[in-house]
Amino acid sequence: MSSAVQPKKIWWKESVVYQVYPRSFKDSNGDGIGDLKGLVSKLDYLKHLGIDVIWICPMFKSPMDDNGYDISDYQDINPEFGNMADFDLLLKECHARGIRLILDLVVNHTSDEHPWFIESRSSKDNPKRDWYIWRDGKDGKEPNNWESIFSGSAWKYDEKTAQWFMHLFSARQPDLNWENHDVRKAVYEMIRWWLDRGIDGFRIDAFTHTRKEPGLVDMPNPQNLEYVPSYAKHMNVPGVLDYVQDLAQNTFNHYDCMTVGEANGVNAAEASEWVGEAKRRLNMVIQFEHVGLWDTNPDQRFNMKDLKRVFNNWQKGLDGIGWNALFVENHDVPRINSKWGDVKNYWRESSTSIATMYFMMQGTPFIYQGQEIGMTNSQFAGPEDFNDVSAKNYYVAKRKEGKTDAEITAELNHTSRDNARTPMQWDSSANAGFGTGTPWLKINANYKNINVAAQVEDPESIFNYYRRLIRLRKDNEGLVYGSFDLVDADHKDVFAYTRTYGAQKFFVVANMTPKAAHCDIGALSLKPENLLLANMTVSDKSVEKNLNLKPFEARIYKI
Ligand code: GLC
Ligand code: CA
């Protein structure tokens, strides 16, 4: 049993966050691209779902090389999404419904069209030269062997001054130099400008990459294929926490706002350094340890033992110390039901079982658009069907290794970020009700069956199951603040846990396989009248010791 101090109460712990990828959410003007007015038109839908906070992915001015994660003006709106008046309307309409709005803060890099970079590249003695990371080449080649996270070298040669600049992401996303205090000052001013405008916080993009190992020496062993090890010299490098501290002290800590940092490379043991409340750095982080369990091999399911180890470490590591962000989907990963569930035979059951599993842990749950209706991975026929810059770079890199386009396409169908970016499926009409124009990315062919209109009125739908999950957290403080303890911890198919908060106690169980399973509940006693939620009809009488579960069955009890 956990004996941790009870967490301090605050609004962002009691919230459920909904992530919007604006390009794919709702198109209001028929140009095939989602926009701010489209989002405004769907706020009542989100209110009905019951969420409290919207995190909107970048809608700032951008040449859209990485769909907005390449920003050319932090204080303006990209015309395809609307304008500042539309943004102000969005903020006002959110607040009028009691919904808070957080923005994406992308400050590891800018676009190569940002005025800062245009100045920086103009001459070696420009005052902004040092705002980015410029180096001489080595023997006519890149300054070092670092690789971009989007495949290929992390350096690009610039003829004008005959030097190379660093880009950890696409070649059109030059990295800012966080060593430089003028850079920080300019970034902090921009952040305060948005907070003063009334937004409610930020999701902070790629921040663990801001600090580069001094000296920028070669990686000992560049491994194209190994996701994590090849980033060692620019991911969660010592010193990055000083940047976080400086950032928070100069901005967030002066506002009542919510902060969630994308924290690639941070593990549970270090988590308290990032989100420990006493440190006053960030409120929570989006960690990648369980995302790492998404395997590229389509035939391999996740390993339950690893999944439990990762979640348990984060739950135990932060209980009473800091706070977790709970998520299983976002715009960078394939759809979770296609990955961990069985969308062919148990689409509804597996989508709701996974939902139950992650939603009731200690932390703030995040729902990625479309997840609440069980949207699945798409089918891409070939290179022309993909939009994502990282998928495009991947074709180039893999062709060099001798792979055929068909082989690369088959792999990307399982792994590509575009799986999560197909337009939101609103109804069964043309373009899935996304808009009247041809969508920028092909709509998933299953939209006639999987869409919002088909689910809102159906009490048994995935959508209404999510509504109940949200409601349960609102009605039971213990499901927000309670301590987490695994039950039948070694079970390889079932994820089960209790939540304990003073005298309140809950039991959550999810069979994550397409087979029937038993769960050993030990001394717990589950009474039918204490069943709070289930994703299928439950026939058991009171249960002691052994709980029988159907394929992908999930239940929540008060005990
Ligand atoms: C983050 C974003 C991703 C983006 C990258 C570069 O990982 O989530 O979408 O491509 O940073 O900004
Ligand atoms: Ca539009």
PDB file of N, CA and C in Angstrom, residues 188-222:
ATOM      1  N   TYR A 188      11.019  34.327 -23.846  1.00  0.00           N
ATOM      2  CA  TYR A 188      10.221  34.589 -22.639  1.00  0.00           C
ATOM      3  C   TYR A 188       9.232  35.738 -22.876  1.00  0.00           C
ATOM      4  N   GLU A 189       9.677  36.735 -23.584  1.00  0.00           N
ATOM      5  CA  GLU A 189       8.765  37.855 -23.879  1.00  0.00           C
ATOM      6  C   GLU A 189       7.565  37.375 -24.669  1.00  0.00           C
ATOM      7  N   MET A 190       7.824  36.515 -25.649  1.00  0.00           N
ATOM      8  CA  MET A 190       6.749  35.971 -26.480  1.00  0.00           C
ATOM      9  C   MET A 190       5.773  35.149 -25.620  1.00  0.00           C
ATOM     10  N   ILE A 191       6.326  34.349 -24.721  1.00  0.00           N
ATOM     11  CA  ILE A 191       5.471  33.519 -23.858  1.00  0.00           C
ATOM     12  C   ILE A 191       4.569  34.398 -22.990  1.00  0.00           C
ATOM     13  N   ARG A 192       5.165  35.436 -22.417  1.00  0.00           N
ATOM     14  CA  ARG A 192       4.368  36.317 -21.548  1.00  0.00           C
ATOM     15  C   ARG A 192       3.290  37.050 -22.342  1.00  0.00           C
ATOM     16  N   TRP A 193       3.614  37.365 -23.582  1.00  0.00           N
ATOM     17  CA  TRP A 193       2.643  38.033 -24.458  1.00  0.00           C
ATOM     18  C   TRP A 193       1.400  37.161 -24.617  1.00  0.00           C
ATOM     19  N   TRP A 194       1.588  35.866 -24.805  1.00  0.00           N
ATOM     20  CA  TRP A 194       0.433  34.962 -24.954  1.00  0.00           C
ATOM     21  C   TRP A 194      -0.307  34.790 -23.627  1.00  0.00           C
ATOM     22  N   LEU A 195       0.464  34.635 -22.552  1.00  0.00           N
ATOM     23  CA  LEU A 195      -0.210  34.452 -21.251  1.00  0.00           C
ATOM     24  C   LEU A 195      -1.006  35.697 -20.890  1.00  0.00           C
ATOM     25  N   ASP A 196      -0.455  36.861 -21.204  1.00  0.00           N
ATOM     26  CA  ASP A 196      -1.176  38.108 -20.928  1.00  0.00           C
ATOM     27  C   ASP A 196      -2.435  38.230 -21.787  1.00  0.00           C
ATOM     28  N   ARG A 197      -2.445  37.568 -22.906  1.00  0.00           N
ATOM     29  CA  ARG A 197      -3.620  37.574 -23.774  1.00  0.00           C
ATOM     30  C   ARG A 197      -4.728  36.688 -23.217  1.00  0.00           C
ATOM     31  N   GLY A 198      -4.379  35.868 -22.224  1.00  0.00           N
ATOM     32  CA  GLY A 198      -5.432  35.114 -21.532  1.00  0.00           C
ATOM     33  C   GLY A 198      -5.424  33.613 -21.767  1.00  0.00           C
ATOM     34  N   ILE A 199      -4.415  33.105 -22.481  1.00  0.00           N
ATOM     35  CA  ILE A 199      -4.385  31.648 -22.653  1.00  0.00           C
ATOM     36  C   ILE A 199      -4.036  30.987 -21.323  1.00  0.00           C
ATOM     37  N   ASP A 200      -4.252  29.685 -21.236  1.00  0.00           N
ATOM     38  CA  ASP A 200      -4.188  29.006 -19.942  1.00  0.00           C
ATOM     39  C   ASP A 200      -2.971  28.104 -19.767  1.00  0.00           C
ATOM     40  N   GLY A 201      -2.016  28.203 -20.679  1.00  0.00           N
ATOM     41  CA  GLY A 201      -0.805  27.406 -20.500  1.00  0.00           C
ATOM     42  C   GLY A 201      -0.243  26.902 -21.801  1.00  0.00           C
ATOM     43  N   PHE A 202       0.729  26.004 -21.671  1.00  0.00           N
ATOM     44  CA  PHE A 202       1.434  25.509 -22.852  1.00  0.00           C
ATOM     45  C   PHE A 202       1.750  24.030 -22.753  1.00  0.00           C
ATOM     46  N   ARG A 203       1.764  23.389 -23.894  1.00  0.00           N
ATOM     47  CA  ARG A 203       2.428  22.099 -24.068  1.00  0.00           C
ATOM     48  C   ARG A 203       3.754  22.469 -24.731  1.00  0.00           C
ATOM     49  N   ILE A 204       4.844  22.021 -24.148  1.00  0.00           N
ATOM     50  CA  ILE A 204       6.146  22.500 -24.587  1.00  0.00           C
ATOM     51  C   ILE A 204       6.830  21.434 -25.438  1.00  0.00           C
ATOM     52  N   ASP A 205       7.031  21.798 -26.683  1.00  0.00           N
ATOM     53  CA  ASP A 205       7.510  20.861 -27.696  1.00  0.00           C
ATOM     54  C   ASP A 205       9.007  20.572 -27.558  1.00  0.00           C
ATOM     55  N   ALA A 206       9.361  19.302 -27.619  1.00  0.00           N
ATOM     56  CA  ALA A 206      10.754  18.864 -27.827  1.00  0.00           C
ATOM     57  C   ALA A 206      11.766  19.533 -26.899  1.00  0.00           C
ATOM     58  N   PHE A 207      11.343  19.904 -25.694  1.00  0.00           N
ATOM     59  CA  PHE A 207      12.258  20.721 -24.882  1.00  0.00           C
ATOM     60  C   PHE A 207      13.493  19.956 -24.419  1.00  0.00           C
ATOM     61  N   THR A 208      13.394  18.633 -24.304  1.00  0.00           N
ATOM     62  CA  THR A 208      14.574  17.880 -23.849  1.00  0.00           C
ATOM     63  C   THR A 208      15.701  17.902 -24.887  1.00  0.00           C
ATOM     64  N   HIS A 209      15.414  18.454 -26.062  1.00  0.00           N
ATOM     65  CA  HIS A 209      16.473  18.538 -27.088  1.00  0.00           C
ATOM     66  C   HIS A 209      17.162  19.901 -27.132  1.00  0.00           C
ATOM     67  N   THR A 210      16.728  20.837 -26.299  1.00  0.00           N
ATOM     68  CA  THR A 210      17.289  22.194 -26.392  1.00  0.00           C
ATOM     69  C   THR A 210      18.774  22.219 -26.019  1.00  0.00           C
ATOM     70  N   ARG A 211      19.142  21.357 -25.077  1.00  0.00           N
ATOM     71  CA  ARG A 211      20.539  21.357 -24.619  1.00  0.00           C
ATOM     72  C   ARG A 211      21.352  20.337 -25.418  1.00  0.00           C
ATOM     73  N   LYS A 212      22.437  20.783 -25.996  1.00  0.00           N
ATOM     74  CA  LYS A 212      23.316  19.895 -26.747  1.00  0.00           C
ATOM     75  C   LYS A 212      24.580  19.660 -25.932  1.00  0.00           C
ATOM     76  N   GLU A 213      25.131  18.459 -25.999  1.00  0.00           N
ATOM     77  CA  GLU A 213      26.357  18.193 -25.236  1.00  0.00           C
ATOM     78  C   GLU A 213      27.457  19.125 -25.730  1.00  0.00           C
ATOM     79  N   PRO A 214      28.059  19.892 -24.799  1.00  0.00           N
ATOM     80  CA  PRO A 214      29.062  20.879 -25.221  1.00  0.00           C
ATOM     81  C   PRO A 214      30.183  20.219 -26.031  1.00  0.00           C
ATOM     82  N   GLY A 215      30.684  20.956 -27.007  1.00  0.00           N
ATOM     83  CA  GLY A 215      31.748  20.413 -27.843  1.00  0.00           C
ATOM     84  C   GLY A 215      31.227  19.804 -29.135  1.00  0.00           C
ATOM     85  N   LEU A 216      29.959  19.385 -29.109  1.00  0.00           N
ATOM     86  CA  LEU A 216      29.319  18.781 -30.286  1.00  0.00           C
ATOM     87  C   LEU A 216      30.181  17.712 -30.950  1.00  0.00           C
ATOM     88  N   VAL A 217      30.738  16.835 -30.136  1.00  0.00           N
ATOM     89  CA  VAL A 217      31.595  15.791 -30.718  1.00  0.00           C
ATOM     90  C   VAL A 217      30.752  14.683 -31.349  1.00  0.00           C
ATOM     91  N   ASP A 218      31.406  13.893 -32.205  1.00  0.00           N
ATOM     92  CA  ASP A 218      30.712  12.814 -32.912  1.00  0.00           C
ATOM     93  C   ASP A 218      30.048  11.824 -31.950  1.00  0.00           C
ATOM     94  N   MET A 219      28.951  11.226 -32.403  1.00  0.00           N
ATOM     95  CA  MET A 219      28.400  10.062 -31.721  1.00  0.00           C
ATOM     96  C   MET A 219      29.404   8.929 -31.935  1.00  0.00           C
ATOM     97  N   PRO A 220      29.648   8.136 -30.896  1.00  0.00           N
ATOM     98  CA  PRO A 220      30.595   7.040 -31.067  1.00  0.00           C
ATOM     99  C   PRO A 220      30.111   6.037 -32.112  1.00  0.00           C
ATOM    100  N   ASN A 221      28.809   5.844 -32.163  1.00  0.00           N
ATOM    101  CA  ASN A 221      28.304   4.725 -32.927  1.00  0.00           C
ATOM    102  C   ASN A 221      26.969   5.083 -33.555  1.00  0.00           C
ATOM    103  N   PRO A 222      27.011   5.878 -34.597  1.00  0.00           N
ATOM    104  CA  PRO A 222      25.718   6.311 -35.130  1.00  0.00           C
ATOM    105  C   PRO A 222      24.886   5.110 -35.570  1.00  0.00           C
TER     106      PRO A 222
END
